[in-house]
XYZ file of C-alpha atoms in Angstrom:
776
model
C 0.006 0.008 -0.005
C 1.360 3.487 -0.812
C 2.657 5.157 2.388
C 0.283 8.183 2.313
C -2.891 6.387 1.316
C -5.585 6.486 4.049
C -6.820 3.054 5.182
C -10.470 2.152 4.718
C -12.572 1.280 7.830
C -12.419 -2.392 6.782
C -8.630 -2.305 6.546
C -8.392 -0.670 9.968
C -10.599 -3.361 11.519
C -8.563 -6.115 9.843
C -5.303 -4.578 11.123
C -6.723 -4.545 14.677
C -7.890 -8.150 14.322
C -4.378 -9.159 13.176
C -2.896 -7.529 16.272
C -4.909 -9.787 18.561
C -4.705 -12.968 16.454
C -1.939 -15.532 17.062
C 0.528 -16.386 14.299
C 0.789 -19.714 12.537
C 4.020 -21.352 11.414
C 3.940 -24.657 9.498
C 6.980 -26.859 9.217
C 6.542 -29.115 6.214
C 8.532 -32.242 5.301
C 8.505 -34.703 2.496
C 8.030 -37.748 4.757
C 7.774 -38.858 8.353
C 11.292 -38.943 9.833
C 12.598 -35.910 7.961
C 13.157 -34.032 11.232
C 10.103 -31.747 11.428
C 9.445 -32.329 15.168
C 13.157 -31.877 16.003
C 13.266 -28.495 14.251
C 9.947 -27.415 15.734
C 11.226 -28.101 19.248
C 14.550 -26.451 18.435
C 12.693 -23.283 17.374
C 10.680 -23.449 20.586
C 13.878 -23.571 22.671
C 15.307 -20.570 20.815
C 12.070 -18.607 21.431
C 12.222 -19.517 25.147
C 15.799 -18.243 25.340
C 14.482 -14.884 24.075
C 11.969 -14.695 26.846
C 8.906 -15.954 24.936
C 6.427 -18.154 26.901
C 6.468 -21.474 24.992
C 4.692 -24.760 25.739
C 4.362 -28.004 23.859
C 1.500 -30.497 23.654
C 0.708 -33.631 21.608
C 4.304 -33.886 20.406
C 5.430 -37.271 18.957
C 9.163 -37.813 19.596
C 9.015 -41.502 18.510
C 11.667 -41.924 21.259
C 14.341 -40.523 18.943
C 17.214 -39.463 21.198
C 17.950 -36.101 19.533
C 14.222 -35.150 19.522
C 13.730 -36.172 23.172
C 16.710 -33.966 24.154
C 15.028 -30.946 22.578
C 12.016 -31.486 24.880
C 13.973 -31.339 28.118
C 13.848 -27.574 28.768
C 10.327 -26.970 27.454
C 7.080 -26.778 29.447
C 4.716 -29.656 28.554
C 0.925 -29.639 28.722
C -0.499 -33.196 29.020
C -2.531 -34.220 25.980
C -5.767 -36.179 25.948
C -4.858 -39.804 25.142
C -7.185 -42.183 23.296
C -6.902 -45.156 20.994
C -7.866 -45.783 17.362
C -7.257 -49.115 15.672
C -4.781 -50.044 18.362
C -2.739 -46.857 17.851
C -2.330 -44.224 20.533
C -3.828 -40.825 19.600
C -3.248 -37.416 21.270
C -5.793 -34.574 21.309
C -5.249 -31.035 22.492
C -6.841 -30.016 25.864
C -8.191 -26.717 24.655
C -9.539 -25.479 27.967
C -6.288 -26.190 29.751
C -4.334 -24.422 27.028
C -6.598 -21.344 27.175
C -6.201 -21.242 30.943
C -2.368 -21.511 30.663
C -2.463 -18.968 27.822
C 1.113 -19.289 26.495
C 2.457 -17.043 23.762
C 3.425 -20.019 21.574
C 2.172 -23.634 21.405
C 4.251 -26.370 19.721
C 2.115 -29.217 18.390
C 2.686 -32.077 16.014
C 0.432 -33.562 13.365
C -1.523 -30.744 11.689
C -3.510 -33.365 9.752
C -4.711 -35.133 12.975
C -8.418 -35.942 13.479
C -9.824 -35.653 16.999
C -11.809 -38.216 18.997
C -15.541 -38.408 18.680
C -17.263 -35.807 20.868
C -14.331 -33.401 20.892
C -15.049 -29.660 20.646
C -13.697 -29.663 17.061
C -13.340 -32.492 14.566
C -9.774 -31.705 13.462
C -6.520 -30.303 14.859
C -6.616 -27.578 12.199
C -9.826 -26.255 13.747
C -8.259 -26.515 17.243
C -5.329 -24.426 16.039
C -7.613 -21.799 14.457
C -9.529 -21.564 17.726
C -6.309 -21.042 19.736
C -5.095 -18.422 17.257
C -8.399 -16.529 17.573
C -7.619 -16.413 21.312
C -4.183 -14.883 20.766
C -2.027 -18.035 20.978
C 0.538 -18.496 18.259
C 1.147 -22.041 16.980
C 4.072 -23.865 15.371
C 3.034 -27.191 13.861
C 4.144 -29.874 11.445
C 2.758 -31.599 8.344
C 3.937 -34.031 5.619
C 3.497 -33.016 2.001
C 1.284 -36.012 1.177
C -1.128 -34.919 3.937
C -2.230 -31.954 1.793
C -5.432 -32.657 -0.217
C -4.915 -32.541 -3.941
C -1.139 -32.958 -3.636
C -1.769 -36.226 -1.783
C -3.772 -37.708 -4.660
C -1.086 -37.048 -7.262
C 1.588 -38.475 -4.884
C -0.501 -41.592 -4.419
C -0.619 -42.148 -8.182
C 3.178 -41.760 -8.467
C 4.284 -43.627 -5.317
C 1.415 -45.562 -3.802
C 1.803 -43.562 -0.571
C -1.418 -42.197 0.927
C -2.040 -40.346 4.188
C -4.689 -41.576 6.616
C -5.809 -38.045 7.316
C -5.390 -34.830 5.344
C -5.861 -31.076 5.538
C -7.262 -28.756 2.856
C -4.777 -27.572 0.236
C -5.282 -23.930 1.171
C -4.039 -24.609 4.742
C -0.551 -23.368 3.822
C -2.101 -20.057 2.809
C -3.286 -19.557 6.429
C 0.280 -19.662 7.670
C 2.410 -16.582 8.377
C 5.473 -18.682 7.713
C 6.084 -22.033 5.968
C 9.461 -23.705 6.480
C 10.630 -26.831 4.601
C 12.817 -29.482 6.212
C 14.715 -30.923 3.293
C 16.273 -34.414 3.572
C 17.859 -36.472 0.842
C 16.498 -39.988 0.013
C 19.848 -41.410 1.114
C 19.472 -39.935 4.619
C 15.914 -41.275 4.981
C 16.996 -44.738 3.772
C 19.844 -44.702 6.273
C 17.414 -43.801 9.067
C 15.083 -46.640 8.041
C 18.022 -49.096 7.983
C 19.184 -47.986 11.431
C 15.652 -48.341 12.835
C 15.414 -44.656 13.763
C 11.982 -44.378 12.177
C 10.483 -47.270 14.085
C 9.444 -50.804 13.127
C 6.400 -49.962 11.002
C 7.347 -48.069 7.815
C 5.284 -47.852 4.620
C 6.943 -50.329 2.196
C 6.863 -47.697 -0.564
C 9.087 -45.439 1.547
C 12.023 -47.818 1.129
C 12.276 -46.938 -2.545
C 14.705 -44.149 -3.311
C 12.710 -43.043 -6.386
C 9.522 -42.545 -4.314
C 11.437 -40.570 -1.684
C 12.815 -38.349 -4.451
C 9.308 -37.720 -5.845
C 8.059 -36.678 -2.418
C 11.072 -34.447 -1.951
C 10.652 -32.760 -5.369
C 6.906 -32.142 -4.714
C 7.764 -30.552 -1.331
C 10.432 -28.277 -2.792
C 8.205 -27.084 -5.649
C 5.155 -26.579 -3.437
C 7.080 -24.363 -1.017
C 8.717 -22.552 -3.903
C 5.291 -21.671 -5.313
C 4.227 -20.229 -1.995
C 7.489 -18.219 -1.735
C 6.873 -16.877 -5.269
C 3.442 -15.562 -4.190
C 5.060 -13.854 -1.244
C 7.757 -12.372 -3.467
C 5.207 -10.998 -5.973
C 3.141 -9.546 -3.107
C 6.277 -7.909 -1.638
C 7.331 -6.481 -4.978
C 3.823 -5.169 -5.644
C 3.722 -3.445 -2.231
C 7.048 -1.749 -2.974
C 6.088 -0.668 -6.470
C 8.605 -2.931 -8.219
C 7.806 -3.902 -11.808
C 9.241 -6.467 -14.209
C 10.410 -10.016 -13.591
C 12.137 -10.726 -10.281
C 14.679 -13.145 -11.741
C 13.820 -15.909 -9.211
C 11.406 -17.780 -11.435
C 10.494 -18.099 -15.115
C 7.199 -16.987 -16.587
C 6.640 -17.973 -20.230
C 4.279 -16.060 -22.508
C 3.178 -17.698 -25.791
C 1.827 -15.490 -28.532
C -0.443 -17.699 -30.599
C -3.031 -17.012 -33.284
C -6.168 -18.942 -34.260
C -4.309 -20.798 -36.943
C -3.296 -24.394 -37.562
C 0.119 -23.855 -35.935
C -1.302 -22.135 -32.825
C -1.358 -25.419 -30.900
C 2.258 -26.023 -31.873
C 3.246 -22.760 -30.189
C 1.247 -23.625 -27.052
C 2.910 -27.037 -26.925
C 6.357 -25.485 -27.330
C 5.682 -22.949 -24.610
C 4.372 -25.659 -22.259
C 7.491 -27.772 -22.758
C 9.792 -24.826 -22.214
C 7.850 -23.893 -19.063
C 8.081 -27.471 -17.856
C 11.864 -27.648 -18.391
C 12.404 -24.264 -16.747
C 9.786 -25.032 -14.052
C 7.997 -21.805 -14.845
C 4.409 -20.602 -15.245
C 2.773 -20.475 -18.648
C 0.473 -17.793 -20.151
C -1.073 -17.998 -23.637
C -2.326 -14.835 -25.313
C -4.031 -14.308 -28.646
C -4.796 -11.074 -30.429
C -7.869 -10.484 -32.537
C -9.195 -7.433 -34.420
C -12.005 -5.865 -32.404
C -14.035 -4.858 -35.434
C -13.762 -8.149 -37.300
C -15.647 -11.336 -36.197
C -13.841 -14.679 -36.211
C -14.361 -16.993 -39.193
C -15.712 -20.482 -38.649
C -12.190 -21.838 -39.154
C -10.787 -19.461 -36.520
C -13.565 -20.373 -34.085
C -12.612 -24.033 -34.471
C -8.946 -23.302 -33.833
C -9.929 -21.140 -30.859
C -11.802 -23.991 -29.205
C -8.915 -26.418 -29.704
C -6.408 -23.915 -28.298
C -8.624 -23.241 -25.209
C -8.891 -27.001 -24.533
C -5.133 -27.400 -24.932
C -4.358 -24.505 -22.628
C -6.655 -25.987 -19.974
C -5.002 -29.398 -20.370
C -1.473 -28.035 -19.894
C -2.613 -25.985 -16.838
C -1.848 -22.565 -18.408
C -3.618 -19.234 -18.328
C -5.390 -17.990 -21.432
C -6.364 -14.470 -22.579
C -7.825 -13.082 -25.797
C -6.988 -9.446 -26.351
C -8.747 -7.073 -28.724
C -6.790 -4.883 -31.129
C -8.073 -2.043 -33.335
C -5.096 -2.385 -35.645
C -2.861 -5.464 -35.889
C 0.124 -3.194 -36.389
C -0.166 -2.481 -32.691
C 0.373 -6.133 -31.841
C 4.138 -5.902 -30.961
C 3.560 -2.938 -28.598
C 0.609 -4.636 -26.913
C 2.430 -7.925 -26.628
C 5.415 -6.309 -24.897
C 3.123 -4.199 -22.677
C 1.197 -7.323 -21.637
C 4.470 -9.169 -20.949
C 5.761 -6.407 -18.671
C 2.452 -6.196 -16.771
C 2.559 -9.957 -16.121
C 6.285 -10.182 -15.150
C 7.092 -12.344 -18.129
C 10.698 -13.546 -18.507
C 10.422 -15.111 -22.008
C 8.139 -14.553 -25.000
C 7.630 -17.532 -27.309
C 6.536 -16.683 -30.795
C 7.035 -17.521 -34.471
C 8.111 -15.275 -37.314
C 6.896 -14.907 -40.893
C 9.170 -15.699 -43.753
C 10.042 -12.379 -45.460
C 12.918 -11.091 -47.591
C 15.058 -8.209 -46.358
C 13.147 -5.769 -48.609
C 9.766 -7.015 -47.405
C 10.929 -6.522 -43.824
C 12.019 -2.988 -44.522
C 8.774 -1.985 -46.262
C 6.187 -4.098 -44.400
C 7.936 -4.468 -41.082
C 8.471 -7.605 -38.998
C 6.558 -8.400 -35.802
C 9.569 -10.256 -34.381
C 11.898 -7.283 -35.084
C 9.549 -4.774 -33.522
C 9.065 -7.000 -30.433
C 12.878 -7.220 -30.106
C 13.272 -3.464 -30.298
C 10.716 -2.870 -27.513
C 11.667 -5.558 -24.975
C 13.834 -4.973 -21.910
C 14.797 -7.748 -19.463
C 12.581 -10.191 -21.472
C 14.107 -12.946 -23.617
C 12.477 -13.629 -26.965
C 12.298 -17.240 -28.182
C 11.611 -17.590 -31.947
C 10.322 -21.043 -32.927
C 11.963 -22.848 -35.792
C 9.918 -23.603 -38.890
C 9.912 -27.357 -38.735
C 6.877 -28.207 -40.764
C 8.932 -30.004 -43.424
C 11.103 -31.992 -40.967
C 10.261 -35.506 -40.020
C 10.644 -37.216 -36.630
C 10.506 -33.888 -34.948
C 9.717 -33.388 -31.332
C 10.247 -30.436 -29.089
C 11.505 -31.564 -25.713
C 14.539 -33.843 -25.601
C 15.763 -35.968 -22.775
C 18.945 -37.949 -22.144
C 19.350 -40.991 -24.311
C 18.852 -44.367 -22.568
C 22.102 -45.868 -21.220
C 23.539 -48.761 -23.158
C 23.269 -51.912 -21.089
C 26.604 -53.573 -20.271
C 27.059 -57.088 -21.648
C 27.149 -59.315 -18.490
C 29.615 -61.777 -20.045
C 32.006 -59.093 -21.310
C 35.490 -59.491 -19.923
C 36.732 -56.100 -18.629
C 39.877 -54.695 -20.140
C 42.729 -53.548 -17.848
C 41.701 -49.933 -18.526
C 38.049 -50.642 -17.636
C 39.107 -52.419 -14.419
C 41.355 -49.490 -13.467
C 38.575 -46.995 -14.081
C 36.110 -49.017 -11.899
C 38.709 -49.290 -9.091
C 39.284 -45.534 -9.145
C 35.536 -44.956 -8.837
C 35.331 -47.331 -5.909
C 38.249 -45.621 -4.186
C 36.764 -42.132 -4.520
C 35.295 -40.510 -1.494
C 31.651 -39.384 -1.540
C 30.563 -35.754 -1.402
C 27.642 -34.259 0.519
C 26.675 -30.616 0.132
C 24.560 -28.516 2.481
C 23.191 -25.553 0.503
C 21.376 -22.454 1.726
C 19.722 -19.386 0.315
C 21.911 -16.973 2.262
C 24.574 -16.769 5.030
C 23.256 -17.599 8.493
C 20.677 -20.273 7.618
C 22.511 -22.934 9.620
C 24.546 -24.917 7.041
C 27.732 -25.039 9.179
C 25.675 -25.899 12.297
C 24.086 -28.808 10.434
C 27.431 -30.002 9.025
C 29.006 -30.107 12.469
C 25.941 -31.801 13.900
C 26.208 -34.564 11.296
C 29.953 -34.830 11.897
C 29.343 -35.593 15.565
C 26.632 -38.152 14.784
C 29.052 -39.948 12.450
C 31.811 -39.739 15.111
C 29.420 -41.361 17.593
C 29.015 -44.280 15.181
C 32.765 -44.933 15.144
C 33.534 -43.129 11.843
C 36.808 -41.193 11.687
C 35.676 -37.580 11.121
C 37.842 -34.448 11.275
C 37.285 -30.708 10.611
C 39.306 -29.643 7.601
C 38.159 -26.024 7.558
C 35.592 -24.294 9.753
C 34.342 -20.712 9.853
C 32.167 -20.059 12.882
C 32.056 -16.225 12.265
C 31.912 -15.863 16.051
C 28.513 -17.636 16.305
C 28.174 -19.235 19.764
C 25.675 -21.896 18.676
C 27.956 -22.978 15.821
C 30.976 -23.183 18.128
C 29.063 -25.380 20.581
C 28.369 -27.872 17.825
C 32.115 -28.685 17.454
C 31.758 -31.148 20.329
C 34.471 -33.854 20.185
C 35.477 -33.186 16.584
C 39.192 -32.691 15.968
C 40.369 -29.928 13.641
C 43.354 -30.277 11.347
C 45.589 -27.194 11.920
C 45.521 -24.748 9.001
C 48.440 -24.140 6.711
C 50.178 -20.690 6.991
C 50.891 -19.134 3.577
C 52.955 -16.002 3.179
C 51.223 -13.332 1.085
C 53.131 -10.108 0.566
C 54.321 -9.074 4.037
C 51.983 -11.179 6.139
C 50.953 -14.810 6.758
C 47.416 -15.957 5.949
C 45.735 -19.269 6.830
C 44.133 -21.775 4.489
C 42.965 -25.389 4.694
C 45.989 -27.758 4.860
C 44.931 -30.211 2.150
C 48.252 -32.083 2.292
C 47.955 -32.609 6.048
C 44.392 -33.960 5.638
C 45.541 -36.399 2.946
C 48.441 -37.528 5.158
C 46.040 -37.979 8.151
C 43.578 -39.767 5.749
C 40.338 -39.641 7.786
C 37.184 -41.317 6.514
C 35.268 -38.027 6.429
C 36.385 -34.358 6.487
C 34.188 -31.348 7.101
C 34.940 -28.366 4.853
C 33.145 -25.060 5.210
C 32.531 -22.418 2.523
C 33.093 -24.367 -0.666
C 33.174 -21.240 -2.907
C 36.205 -19.685 -1.135
C 39.119 -18.432 -3.200
C 42.453 -19.468 -1.718
C 45.340 -17.080 -0.983
C 47.664 -16.533 -3.989
C 50.474 -19.068 -3.707
C 48.228 -21.932 -2.503
C 48.522 -25.196 -4.360
C 44.890 -24.836 -5.552
C 43.240 -21.630 -6.610
C 39.767 -22.522 -5.252
C 38.641 -24.501 -2.243
C 36.410 -26.745 -4.355
C 39.594 -27.841 -6.198
C 41.007 -28.853 -2.750
C 37.816 -30.820 -2.136
C 38.164 -32.679 -5.456
C 41.718 -33.669 -4.424
C 40.394 -35.048 -1.138
C 37.730 -37.034 -2.915
C 40.253 -38.482 -5.440
C 42.377 -39.575 -2.419
C 39.443 -41.598 -1.072
C 38.376 -39.105 1.629
C 34.667 -38.312 1.832
C 33.724 -34.670 2.203
C 30.730 -32.862 3.808
C 30.688 -29.207 2.732
C 28.589 -26.035 2.680
C 27.727 -23.418 0.015
C 25.101 -20.772 -0.649
C 22.948 -20.893 -3.797
C 24.236 -17.496 -4.969
C 27.706 -19.015 -5.455
C 26.590 -21.392 -8.207
C 28.216 -20.182 -11.429
C 25.181 -20.456 -13.742
C 23.021 -18.466 -11.292
C 25.431 -15.520 -11.150
C 23.332 -13.359 -13.447
C 20.049 -14.251 -11.749
C 21.478 -13.353 -8.303
C 22.809 -10.031 -9.660
C 19.337 -9.261 -11.051
C 17.646 -10.220 -7.766
C 19.942 -8.478 -5.317
C 21.914 -5.924 -7.353
C 25.103 -7.657 -6.034
C 27.531 -9.418 -8.392
C 28.897 -12.452 -6.517
C 32.588 -12.837 -7.336
C 33.297 -16.221 -5.684
C 31.594 -19.030 -7.584
C 31.727 -22.795 -7.982
C 30.896 -24.726 -11.138
C 27.455 -26.379 -11.139
C 29.224 -29.660 -11.883
C 30.323 -29.750 -8.226
C 26.680 -30.085 -7.198
C 26.259 -32.918 -9.729
C 29.282 -34.699 -8.242
C 27.605 -34.880 -4.828
C 25.933 -38.056 -3.749
C 23.651 -35.988 -1.504
C 22.532 -32.341 -1.659
C 20.341 -31.038 1.152
C 18.784 -27.573 1.423
C 18.779 -25.829 4.790
C 15.573 -23.827 4.492
C 14.938 -20.872 6.809
C 12.215 -18.311 6.329
C 13.221 -14.694 5.644
C 11.567 -13.644 8.936
C 13.753 -16.069 10.953
C 16.867 -14.965 9.056
C 16.299 -11.290 9.738
C 15.584 -12.075 13.389
C 18.905 -13.929 13.585
C 20.600 -10.935 11.962
C 19.133 -8.500 14.513
C 20.256 -10.732 17.376
C 23.847 -10.588 16.073
C 23.968 -14.294 15.195
C 25.123 -13.746 11.599
C 27.248 -10.564 11.488
C 28.854 -8.333 14.098
C 26.512 -5.710 15.612
C 28.078 -2.788 13.685
C 27.286 -4.511 10.362
C 23.663 -5.482 11.100
C 21.842 -2.390 9.920
C 23.892 -2.157 6.694
C 23.189 -5.835 5.924
C 19.440 -5.460 6.579
C 19.304 -2.495 4.187
C 21.247 -4.216 1.387
C 21.749 -7.931 0.808
C 19.482 -8.998 3.682
C 16.437 -6.909 2.558
C 13.238 -8.883 2.824
C 12.717 -8.899 -0.985
C 16.213 -10.259 -1.567
C 15.804 -13.031 1.029
C 12.408 -14.114 -0.350
C 13.811 -14.203 -3.922
C 17.002 -16.066 -2.937
C 14.955 -18.589 -1.015
C 12.732 -19.229 -4.046
C 15.825 -19.578 -6.240
C 17.333 -22.135 -3.815
C 14.117 -24.174 -3.551
C 13.747 -24.328 -7.338
C 17.394 -25.156 -7.908
C 17.368 -28.128 -5.533
C 14.039 -29.292 -6.949
C 15.702 -29.221 -10.363
C 18.613 -31.223 -8.962
C 16.235 -33.810 -7.528
C 14.499 -34.025 -10.911
C 17.843 -34.590 -12.688
C 18.741 -37.340 -10.286
C 15.364 -39.002 -10.886
C 16.123 -39.061 -14.607
C 19.616 -40.403 -13.930
C 18.003 -43.306 -12.056
C 16.025 -44.116 -15.225
C 12.741 -43.570 -13.491
C 10.003 -44.023 -16.136
C 7.796 -41.327 -14.730
C 10.555 -38.745 -15.152
C 11.321 -39.507 -18.779
C 10.077 -36.838 -21.197
C 9.845 -36.672 -24.912
C 11.142 -39.089 -27.515
C 14.714 -39.870 -28.499
C 14.453 -38.885 -32.137
C 17.083 -36.079 -32.092
C 20.081 -34.954 -30.130
C 19.967 -31.263 -29.157
C 22.935 -29.023 -29.969
C 23.162 -25.539 -28.463
C 25.212 -22.862 -30.204
C 26.109 -19.659 -28.308
C 27.399 -16.635 -30.245
C 29.569 -14.258 -28.225
C 31.722 -11.204 -28.747
C 34.240 -9.857 -26.219
C 31.694 -7.460 -24.664
C 30.490 -7.548 -21.002
C 27.381 -9.566 -21.770
C 29.291 -12.602 -23.052
C 29.373 -14.311 -19.630
C 25.599 -13.924 -19.367
C 25.108 -15.698 -22.732
C 27.492 -18.497 -21.773
C 25.728 -19.110 -18.501
C 22.365 -19.094 -20.266
C 23.710 -21.561 -22.768
C 24.847 -23.899 -20.006
C 21.542 -23.847 -18.137
C 19.593 -24.599 -21.300
C 22.024 -27.329 -22.383
C 21.893 -28.864 -18.960
C 18.098 -28.977 -18.954
C 18.027 -30.479 -22.462
C 20.893 -32.939 -21.939
C 22.514 -31.276 -24.951
C 25.948 -30.675 -26.363
C 26.807 -26.991 -26.395
C 29.360 -24.765 -28.115
C 30.433 -21.184 -27.592
C 31.644 -19.473 -30.774
C 33.631 -16.270 -31.306
C 34.613 -15.028 -34.776
C 37.630 -12.740 -35.114
C 37.767 -10.400 -38.056
C 40.296 -7.767 -38.953
C 43.588 -6.746 -37.330
C 45.734 -8.846 -35.010
C 44.234 -9.414 -31.626
C 45.412 -7.225 -28.747
C 46.692 -8.661 -25.443
C 43.467 -7.400 -23.836
C 41.295 -9.261 -26.366
C 43.326 -12.461 -25.914
C 43.036 -12.202 -22.112
C 39.302 -11.638 -22.478
C 38.929 -14.732 -24.699
C 40.886 -16.784 -22.150
C 38.406 -15.681 -19.474
C 35.452 -16.707 -21.620
C 37.077 -20.018 -22.511
C 37.764 -20.788 -18.854
C 34.120 -20.048 -17.921
C 32.823 -22.248 -20.820
C 35.076 -25.138 -19.841
C 34.221 -24.813 -16.115
C 30.565 -25.279 -17.124
C 31.313 -28.247 -19.435
C 31.032 -26.549 -22.862
C 33.403 -26.211 -25.811
C 34.632 -22.825 -27.003
C 35.684 -22.195 -30.589
C 37.576 -19.163 -31.943
C 37.689 -18.825 -35.713
C 38.766 -16.255 -38.273
C 36.601 -14.581 -40.920
C 38.062 -12.933 -44.043
C 35.909 -9.821 -43.780
C 33.027 -8.326 -41.809
C 30.629 -9.165 -44.623
C 31.541 -12.810 -44.318
C 30.970 -13.180 -40.536
C 27.212 -13.943 -40.812
C 27.714 -16.612 -43.431
C 30.690 -18.015 -41.551
C 28.686 -18.457 -38.332
C 25.650 -19.956 -40.079
C 27.889 -22.498 -41.880
C 29.401 -23.580 -38.544
C 25.935 -23.885 -36.966
C 24.838 -26.119 -39.781
C 28.001 -28.274 -39.559
C 27.245 -28.905 -35.929
C 23.511 -29.529 -36.696
C 22.548 -26.821 -34.258
C 18.977 -27.055 -32.951
C 18.980 -23.912 -30.762
C 20.924 -20.737 -31.166
C 21.551 -18.305 -28.306
C 22.520 -14.722 -29.117
C 22.258 -11.288 -27.441
C 20.038 -8.397 -28.551
C 21.404 -5.999 -31.126
C 22.480 -2.589 -29.782
C 22.305 -0.895 -33.164
C 19.839 2.009 -33.521
C 16.885 1.599 -35.844
C 18.232 3.949 -38.564
C 21.378 1.789 -38.960
C 19.325 -1.364 -39.569
C 17.721 0.306 -42.584
C 21.118 0.453 -44.364
C 23.020 -2.488 -42.894
C 21.511 -5.868 -42.047
C 22.041 -7.036 -38.468
C 22.991 -10.569 -37.575
C 19.532 -11.227 -36.134
C 17.824 -10.019 -39.313
C 20.119 -12.308 -41.328
C 19.225 -15.298 -39.115
C 15.485 -14.575 -39.268
C 15.724 -15.088 -43.031
C 18.366 -17.827 -43.227
C 18.173 -19.916 -40.056
C 14.482 -20.700 -39.812
C 15.271 -24.367 -39.341
C 16.599 -23.784 -35.807
C 15.170 -22.217 -32.658
C 16.521 -18.861 -31.608
C 16.707 -17.472 -28.097
C 17.518 -13.781 -28.127
C 18.675 -12.947 -24.562
C 17.763 -9.573 -23.192
C 20.365 -7.302 -21.665
C 19.649 -6.788 -17.980
C 18.507 -3.229 -17.362
C 18.399 -2.462 -13.577
C 16.205 0.570 -14.217
C 13.334 -1.752 -15.065
C 13.101 -3.126 -11.521
C 13.349 0.221 -9.786
C 10.268 1.369 -7.846
C 7.614 2.687 -10.229
C 7.432 6.480 -10.284
């Protein structure tokens, strides 16, 4: 709401009601045993330390040691015990709780149904009643206990909850926090008997656990996105946030309209974004019978792919590009999907091109031009990885094959704890796991630890031994780094390494800490490490757009793919800001500055959504790697090849990162190409090309540098190379040339629109920070 706008009487009454009403926080997990109760009780203890009156009731510890320990310092209200089908049930004693009147109640099992004759039929109604009486509640739920979601999960896994809560329950919550646990961790807990004797048989399948985990991540991400959009709207911010994709398909009532919708749907699915379909019709001209038929088929298709559809009226079709871009900006679109008509260069100059006019008007919005594939056979739009070739069981391994398998067996395993921002608790969790492993007789040491002066983190060191750091002379002083050689000589089973993205002191054996970690893994030492999502190389541009901060220390995405386990430490922005104010993240003198810059609420919401979606994508990739039938998409009729055109300008890295993310989603080969033309390259140009080559290779691509005889030959030269590689998708940046210059000299994009219609083209927008400034 604008700061000077007077509130209506209804808004005033609602604000007063909110002051008296208790808050609701829901802790959600993918499955029983993920640690929801433990974290709920942990939050309760932290609130009690801050002087908040906290009680717990109807909490199920399942006699798990760590969970029982969390209960010790908390006040407990006895629950009402009863039995159903031989199982003990616990109801809330509402009158007792009202009489005790705590500030916060901790209670398990949001989906619980009460005994017959209770004041309310469900625990959800109990909680609403307590909130109306000013008592705040923190509670827990499993993802499959949500109506709607539970049905789709049952179809995929065979897992069904005995009791459920309405799907809109999460919307009632002031905060929703996800407890993310990898399938490997759950399977280990089942094997060790931590989850009890009775476990649903479907939970022992890693694929099912991964499905539950992915659904949880995406569900919470959707809720975070709604919070982010609401926050941006309240602060007058326009344009896409950069945390999620929103695809807009421009389709007409024509035979190829459904092809465009399908293409948009498949792009949205791969990018895990929302889909909008829009059509434009002349307001003074009724639809023909043929157009009406196409309209009905498009509406049915849009409904089937769960997209949004709008038909917009135009007085003149020439206004279509302007209206399309205006609509895209209003709806926070990140990518427009459209086709383009086949015209000669003279026709484009005299008649104009819709695609060209859209490109001239867009800012911060990518434009995807669909290839004209009507004449090609065996075509499909969304590729997947090809099926693995089965090994012949009677094949005798060669000495090289044996050596390769032995090296794989000897390698240590990697586990990564990832967070949305500093202070979420990654290091705390890493140390906690280290002590649990130590208690099981596993040789665990600390290789590198950064507590940043946090008392709670220091206390988690427990009995863990730290390997002394190496002292490296830099200029006139000595600095400390992880002593990788000492760790290899000590050769523990597991080493804990903090801050994976750290850049080592000049003179160190390795330039980056992740390179040290790779050395440890090669030497048979398993590693548990921590990193924040903003340090992933391919997300560098997205993070800069979200926060206005360019992160300098990055790690290749391949490091995440190397990990056997990746777990997200999810903390709500409200909790994170509270920790910041309490001095648990940065020193007191830095708190205000951090809260006004990187730790602004909008930034934290957006980074959290980015982290949730990134780990959901990682889970999805692992599902495909396990050859799970339900995760396979598309046919295998064609291998995708991505071709990225770059120059030596500042936007080259952005194009390379975009190329990687698309190639990774499509399981595609990808090339980065630079054409040199003219005089001998300067040392600055050569250094710049080395930087781009290094980035490309870090992300797993191939960079080519070739020579062209003259500037007029560059376009033809690039197109020939694309065709040689059988390119299916081209990625280029927008042209910076003013309109008057395009009338006399053809741009590369204009050339491709006429000569490369057989391949898809993604024209990447230059990021313009002015677009996301508060509206004036």
